[in-house]
Structures are given as C-alpha cells and as structure tokens.
Coordinates of C-alpha atoms in Angstrom, one line a residue:
X827 CA 124.7 21.1 20.9
X828 CA 123.3 20.4 24.4
X829 CA 121.3 23.6 24.4
X830 CA 119.9 22.8 21.0
X831 CA 118.8 19.3 22.0
X832 CA 117.3 20.7 25.2
X833 CA 115.3 23.4 23.2
X834 CA 114.0 20.7 20.8
X835 CA 113.2 17.9 23.3
X836 CA 112.1 19.8 26.4
X837 CA 108.8 21.1 25.1
X838 CA 107.8 17.5 24.0
X839 CA 108.6 16.0 27.4
X840 CA 106.9 18.9 29.2
X841 CA 103.7 18.5 27.1
X842 CA 103.7 14.7 27.6
X843 CA 104.0 15.2 31.4
X844 CA 101.0 17.5 31.3
X845 CA 98.8 14.7 29.9
X846 CA 96.4 13.0 32.4
X847 CA 97.6 9.7 33.8
X848 CA 95.0 7.6 31.9
X849 CA 96.5 8.8 28.6
X850 CA 100.0 8.3 29.9
X851 CA 99.2 4.7 30.7
X852 CA 97.9 4.2 27.1
X853 CA 101.3 5.4 26.0
X854 CA 102.9 3.0 28.5
X855 CA 100.9 0.1 27.1
X856 CA 102.2 1.0 23.6
X857 CA 105.7 1.4 24.9
X858 CA 105.5 -2.1 26.5
X859 CA 104.6 -3.7 23.2
X860 CA 107.7 -2.2 21.7
X861 CA 109.9 -3.0 24.7
X862 CA 108.8 -6.6 25.2
X863 CA 107.8 -7.9 21.7
X864 CA 109.8 -5.8 19.3
X865 CA 113.0 -4.7 21.0
X866 CA 113.1 -7.4 23.7
X867 CA 114.7 -4.9 26.1
X868 CA 116.6 -6.8 28.8
X869 CA 114.2 -9.7 28.8
X870 CA 117.0 -12.2 29.2
X871 CA 118.5 -10.2 32.1
X872 CA 115.2 -10.1 33.9
X873 CA 114.5 -13.8 33.4
X874 CA 118.0 -14.7 34.5
X875 CA 117.6 -12.7 37.7
X876 CA 114.2 -14.3 38.4
X877 CA 115.4 -17.8 37.8
X878 CA 118.1 -17.3 40.5
X879 CA 115.8 -15.5 42.9
X880 CA 112.8 -17.9 42.5
X881 CA 114.2 -21.3 41.6
X882 CA 111.0 -22.9 42.9
X883 CA 108.8 -21.2 40.2
X884 CA 107.9 -22.8 36.9
X885 CA 109.2 -21.4 33.6
X886 CA 105.6 -20.3 32.8
X887 CA 105.3 -18.3 36.0
X888 CA 108.8 -16.8 35.5
X889 CA 107.9 -15.7 32.0
X890 CA 104.6 -14.1 33.4
X891 CA 106.6 -12.2 36.0
X892 CA 109.1 -11.1 33.4
X893 CA 106.3 -9.7 31.3
X894 CA 104.7 -7.9 34.2
X895 CA 108.1 -6.6 35.3
X896 CA 108.7 -4.9 32.0
X897 CA 105.2 -3.6 31.9
X898 CA 105.7 -2.0 35.3
X899 CA 109.0 -0.6 34.1
X900 CA 107.1 1.2 31.3
X901 CA 104.6 2.5 33.8
X902 CA 107.5 3.8 35.9
X903 CA 108.9 5.6 32.9
X904 CA 105.7 7.5 32.3
X905 CA 105.2 8.1 36.0
X906 CA 108.7 9.6 36.1
X907 CA 107.9 11.9 33.2
X908 CA 104.7 12.9 35.1
X909 CA 107.0 13.9 38.0
X910 CA 108.0 17.0 36.0
X911 CA 104.5 18.6 36.3
X912 CA 102.7 16.6 39.0
X913 CA 101.1 18.9 41.6
X914 CA 101.3 18.5 45.4
X915 CA 97.7 17.6 45.5
X916 CA 98.0 14.8 42.9
X917 CA 101.2 13.3 44.2
X918 CA 99.7 13.3 47.7
X919 CA 96.7 11.4 46.4
X920 CA 98.7 8.9 44.4
X921 CA 101.7 8.4 46.7
X922 CA 100.6 8.0 50.3
X923 CA 102.9 7.7 53.3
X924 CA 101.1 5.3 55.7
X925 CA 102.9 6.1 58.9
X926 CA 104.9 9.3 58.7
X927 CA 104.7 9.5 62.5
X928 CA 107.5 6.8 62.7
X929 CA 109.8 9.2 60.9
X930 CA 108.7 12.3 62.8
X931 CA 108.8 10.6 66.2
X932 CA 112.3 9.5 65.6
X933 CA 113.2 13.0 64.4
X934 CA 112.0 14.4 67.8
X935 CA 114.8 12.5 69.5
X936 CA 117.2 15.0 67.9
X937 CA 119.2 12.6 65.8
X938 CA 120.0 12.7 62.1
X939 CA 118.5 9.9 60.1
X940 CA 119.5 7.5 57.4
X941 CA 116.6 6.5 55.2
X942 CA 117.3 3.2 53.5
X943 CA 115.2 2.1 50.5
X944 CA 115.2 0.1 47.3
X945 CA 114.4 0.3 43.6
X946 CA 111.0 -1.2 44.2
X947 CA 107.7 0.1 42.7
X948 CA 108.0 3.9 42.3
X949 CA 110.9 5.5 44.1
X950 CA 110.9 8.7 42.0
X951 CA 107.7 10.0 43.7
X952 CA 109.4 9.6 47.1
X953 CA 110.7 13.1 46.6
X954 CA 107.3 14.1 48.0
X955 CA 108.4 12.9 51.4
X956 CA 109.0 16.5 52.7
X957 CA 105.3 17.0 52.5
X958 CA 104.8 14.7 55.5
X959 CA 108.1 15.1 57.3
X960 CA 109.0 17.3 60.2
X961 CA 112.7 16.9 59.4
X962 CA 114.5 18.1 56.3
X963 CA 114.9 15.4 53.6
X964 CA 118.1 15.1 51.5
X965 CA 118.5 12.9 48.4
X966 CA 121.2 12.0 45.9
X967 CA 121.0 12.0 42.2
X968 CA 123.3 11.0 39.3
X969 CA 123.9 14.0 37.0
X970 CA 123.3 13.7 33.3
X971 CA 125.7 15.2 30.8
X972 CA 123.3 17.7 29.3
X973 CA 123.5 20.4 32.0
X974 CA 120.2 22.0 30.8
X975 CA 118.3 18.7 31.3
X976 CA 120.2 18.1 34.5
X977 CA 119.0 21.4 36.0
X978 CA 115.5 20.7 34.9
X979 CA 115.5 17.3 36.5
X980 CA 117.0 18.6 39.7
X981 CA 114.4 21.4 39.8
X982 CA 111.7 18.7 39.4
X983 CA 113.0 16.6 42.2
X984 CA 113.4 19.5 44.7
X985 CA 110.0 21.2 44.1
X986 CA 108.5 19.7 47.3
X987 CA 111.4 21.0 49.3
X988 CA 113.8 18.1 49.1
X989 CA 117.5 19.0 48.9
X990 CA 119.3 17.1 46.1
X991 CA 123.0 16.5 46.1
X992 CA 125.1 14.8 43.4
X993 CA 125.8 11.3 44.5
X994 CA 129.5 12.0 45.0
X995 CA 128.7 15.1 47.0
X996 CA 126.2 13.4 49.3
X997 CA 128.6 12.3 52.1
X998 CA 130.7 15.5 52.2
X999 CA 127.5 17.6 52.4
X1000 CA 126.1 15.3 55.1
X1001 CA 129.2 15.8 57.1
X1002 CA 129.1 19.5 56.7
X1003 CA 125.4 19.6 57.8
X1004 CA 126.1 17.5 60.9
X1005 CA 129.1 19.7 61.8
X1006 CA 126.9 22.8 61.5
X1007 CA 124.1 21.3 63.5
X1008 CA 121.6 21.1 60.7
X1009 CA 119.4 18.1 61.3
X1010 CA 118.3 16.0 58.4
X1011 CA 117.1 12.6 57.0
X1012 CA 119.2 11.3 54.1
X1013 CA 117.8 8.9 51.5
X1014 CA 120.2 6.1 50.5
X1015 CA 119.0 3.4 48.1
X1016 CA 121.4 0.6 48.9
X1017 CA 120.2 -2.4 46.8
X1018 CA 122.6 -2.0 43.9
X1019 CA 125.8 -3.9 43.4
X1020 CA 128.9 -2.2 44.8
X1021 CA 132.4 -2.5 43.3
X1022 CA 133.8 -5.8 44.4
X1023 CA 137.2 -4.3 45.2
X1024 CA 135.5 -1.9 47.6
X1025 CA 133.2 -4.4 49.2
X1026 CA 133.4 -5.1 53.0
X1027 CA 130.5 -7.5 53.3
X1028 CA 128.7 -10.2 51.4
X1029 CA 125.3 -11.6 52.3
X1030 CA 122.7 -13.9 50.9
X1031 CA 120.1 -12.1 48.7
X1032 CA 117.4 -14.5 47.6
X1033 CA 119.7 -17.4 48.5
X1034 CA 122.6 -16.1 46.5
X1035 CA 125.8 -14.6 48.1
X1036 CA 126.2 -11.1 46.8
X1037 CA 128.4 -8.0 47.7
X1038 CA 126.3 -5.4 49.5
X1039 CA 126.6 -1.7 50.1
X1040 CA 127.5 -0.9 53.8
X1041 CA 127.7 2.8 53.5
X1042 CA 124.4 3.5 55.3
X1043 CA 125.5 1.4 58.3
X1044 CA 129.0 2.9 58.4
X1045 CA 127.6 6.5 58.3
X1046 CA 125.0 5.7 60.9
X1047 CA 127.6 4.3 63.3
X1048 CA 130.1 7.0 62.7
X1049 CA 127.6 9.9 63.3
X1050 CA 125.2 8.0 65.6
X1051 CA 122.3 8.4 63.2
X1052 CA 119.0 6.5 63.5
X1053 CA 118.2 4.2 60.6
X1054 CA 114.8 3.9 59.1
X1055 CA 113.7 1.9 56.1
X1056 CA 111.0 3.0 53.8
X1057 CA 109.3 0.6 51.4
X1058 CA 106.7 1.2 48.8
X1059 CA 103.8 -1.0 47.7
X1060 CA 101.8 -0.7 44.6
X1061 CA 98.1 -0.6 45.5
X1062 CA 96.9 -0.3 41.9
X1063 CA 98.1 1.3 38.7
X1064 CA 99.4 4.7 39.6
X1065 CA 98.7 4.5 43.3
X1066 CA 101.3 3.6 46.0
X1067 CA 101.7 3.4 49.7
X1068 CA 105.0 3.9 51.5
X1069 CA 105.6 2.5 55.0
X1070 CA 108.4 3.5 57.4
X1071 CA 110.1 0.9 59.7
X1072 CA 112.8 1.7 62.3
X1073 CA 115.8 -0.5 61.9
X1074 CA 117.6 1.0 64.9
X1075 CA 117.9 4.2 66.8
X1076 CA 121.1 3.2 68.4
X1077 CA 123.4 1.9 65.7
X1078 CA 126.5 1.7 67.8
X1079 CA 124.8 -1.0 70.0
X1080 CA 124.5 -3.4 67.1
X1081 CA 127.2 -5.7 65.8
X1082 CA 129.0 -4.9 62.5
X1083 CA 126.8 -5.5 59.4
X1084 CA 123.7 -6.3 61.5
X1085 CA 122.0 -3.1 60.2
X1086 CA 123.0 -4.0 56.7
X1087 CA 121.6 -7.5 57.0
X1088 CA 118.4 -6.2 58.5
X1089 CA 117.9 -3.8 55.6
X1090 CA 118.6 -6.6 53.1
X1091 CA 116.1 -8.9 54.8
X1092 CA 113.4 -6.2 54.8
X1093 CA 114.1 -5.5 51.1
X1094 CA 113.9 -9.1 50.1
X1095 CA 110.6 -9.6 52.0
X1096 CA 109.1 -6.6 50.3
X1097 CA 110.2 -7.7 46.9
X1098 CA 108.7 -11.1 47.4
X1099 CA 105.3 -9.4 48.0
X1100 CA 105.4 -7.8 44.5
X1101 CA 108.3 -9.4 42.6
X1102 CA 107.1 -8.0 39.3
X1103 CA 107.6 -4.4 40.5
X1104 CA 111.3 -4.6 41.3
X1105 CA 114.1 -3.3 39.0
X1106 CA 115.2 -6.7 37.7
X1107 CA 116.5 -5.1 34.5
X1108 CA 119.9 -4.8 36.2
X1109 CA 122.2 -7.8 36.7
X1110 CA 121.5 -8.3 40.4
X1111 CA 123.7 -11.4 40.8
X1112 CA 126.6 -10.5 38.4
X1113 CA 129.3 -11.0 41.1
X1114 CA 128.0 -14.2 42.6
X1115 CA 131.0 -16.2 41.2
X1116 CA 133.5 -13.9 42.8
X1117 CA 132.7 -14.5 46.5
X1118 CA 135.5 -17.1 47.0
X1119 CA 137.9 -14.8 45.2
X1120 CA 137.0 -11.9 47.5
X1121 CA 137.1 -14.1 50.6
X1122 CA 140.6 -15.4 49.8
X1123 CA 141.9 -11.8 49.4
X1124 CA 140.0 -10.6 52.6
X1125 CA 141.7 -13.4 54.6
X1126 CA 145.1 -12.3 53.5
X1127 CA 144.6 -8.8 54.9

C-alpha cells in the first residue's frame, strides 16, 4: 500500500516542486483561502497563543497577526515542497547566511558545536548551511511511516551534504562521532514543549512559565561543546537571512540553565520582530497550569 501511494503521489509533488516560486505562491494564496476561511485550520490555537504572548495588543491586531501567521504557514508549505528540487544556486540566492564566519571561526577552535534554533520563518532551507560551513553539519528529522516518502525526504534534506539522523538516534550518533574524533555542528531546534514528567527547568516565555528543553545545554556541558544560536528573518516573500550568534564557547563556566535561558531570550526577541512568522499553530503554553504541580514534585525529590 505504501509503495502504491508513493507511486501515485510522488510524481505530483515532484512536478509541483519544479514550478517557479511565483506560481507556487499563487498556489499558496489559494491554499490560504481554504485554510483560513473554509477549514479554519487552528485559527483558535493561533489566536489563543497570541493573546497570551501579546496581551497588550488589541483584538483587531491579534486577528491581523493570526491571518498573517496562517498565510506565512501556507508559504512555508510550498517552500518546503520546493525544497525537493531547489538548486544550490537558487537556495543560496533566497536563503542567505549573513555571518557564517561566526560559525567557522568557532569551529577553528577545535570544538564540536551545538546549533540552537527555533521554528521561525523558514527552518527547512537551513539544510543549505553546509554550503557556507567549514564544519560538518548534522540535523535531526522525524521519520514518516511511508518508508518510500521517508527516504525521499531524507535525500532532499541531505543533498547539500548535511547528515540527517532520526531524532531518537541523534544523541547516540553524536556521542559516537565525538568518541571517534569526528568534529561537527549539531542542529537542535529547542522551542517545542517537552514532556512535563521529563522536565528539569521552567522559564518565562512571553511572560508565561513554561517547561523548556534543556538537552542542548546538557550535551554542551557534558561534551564541552560551543553553543551557537542561528535565527532567520524574512526579508520579503521567499527571501530569508540567517544570523549566527555565539551563546558560549565555554559551557562549563556558566551556571545551570543559563545557556537555556539565553537561548530562550534570543528566541523570544527574534519572534517579537516578526511574530506572524512563528509556528503558533502548536499549543505553545499548554502546560502553563502545571508549573505548581511540577514544582511540588520537584521539591520532594
């Protein structure tokens, strides 16, 4: 069954990906009309998130941002489809890395690197990072059930020489590479909600206490890895600029959770610059009522 679906659907996706961006954005505009006005896809979730994140904004302004968020989301979908066929020349023109020397100068120090990032603007095209990097780039992906589509997507994400690991295999492979002396920079998008039972740290995000991922910091301290954040800004439709910022080159010198808090602050600041381009379609504050429950259990340990 999976093979049959792949044979039927793959040619359509491939042909769509071959279309010029101007036509893909026409398709995105049509998709937005369906998503926003007909289906109403996650409008309530987006608006609920925005109300918590920006309580100072009027209902009219929040509705405007909600609409722009879902429009950008549709752009992101067609841009992700374009990833399947986008050339090195085109991705380099549309997705620029402003200061790759920050990454490369840090790599010269001989340390492995954690690259923190967020689901802001277009994170799929960051797979082109190896084109400007002097250190090998590793990324994680969540496999899909159809193994044929999964291999196709993996091939697309690795065509610029990025090595992709399944999410659950990222840390074991990182440890193996470090043991074997293979230097690398590992992309870890850390802005999603962790499982509360496995949470070590809560911090304010847009003024709301939320559980946060601390894996990037724990790995950086355990293996003495530099931590660099990369954030992407939308310049205009279909064009982005990504900036690197060193969080620390000496993680063991910082107090616990200081790296995580710095990352979270950078992420919040970048989102505030372009709030309509963040992935608000997920429930970002779904655990906010569980902080006291977690705190009470943590004190008992």
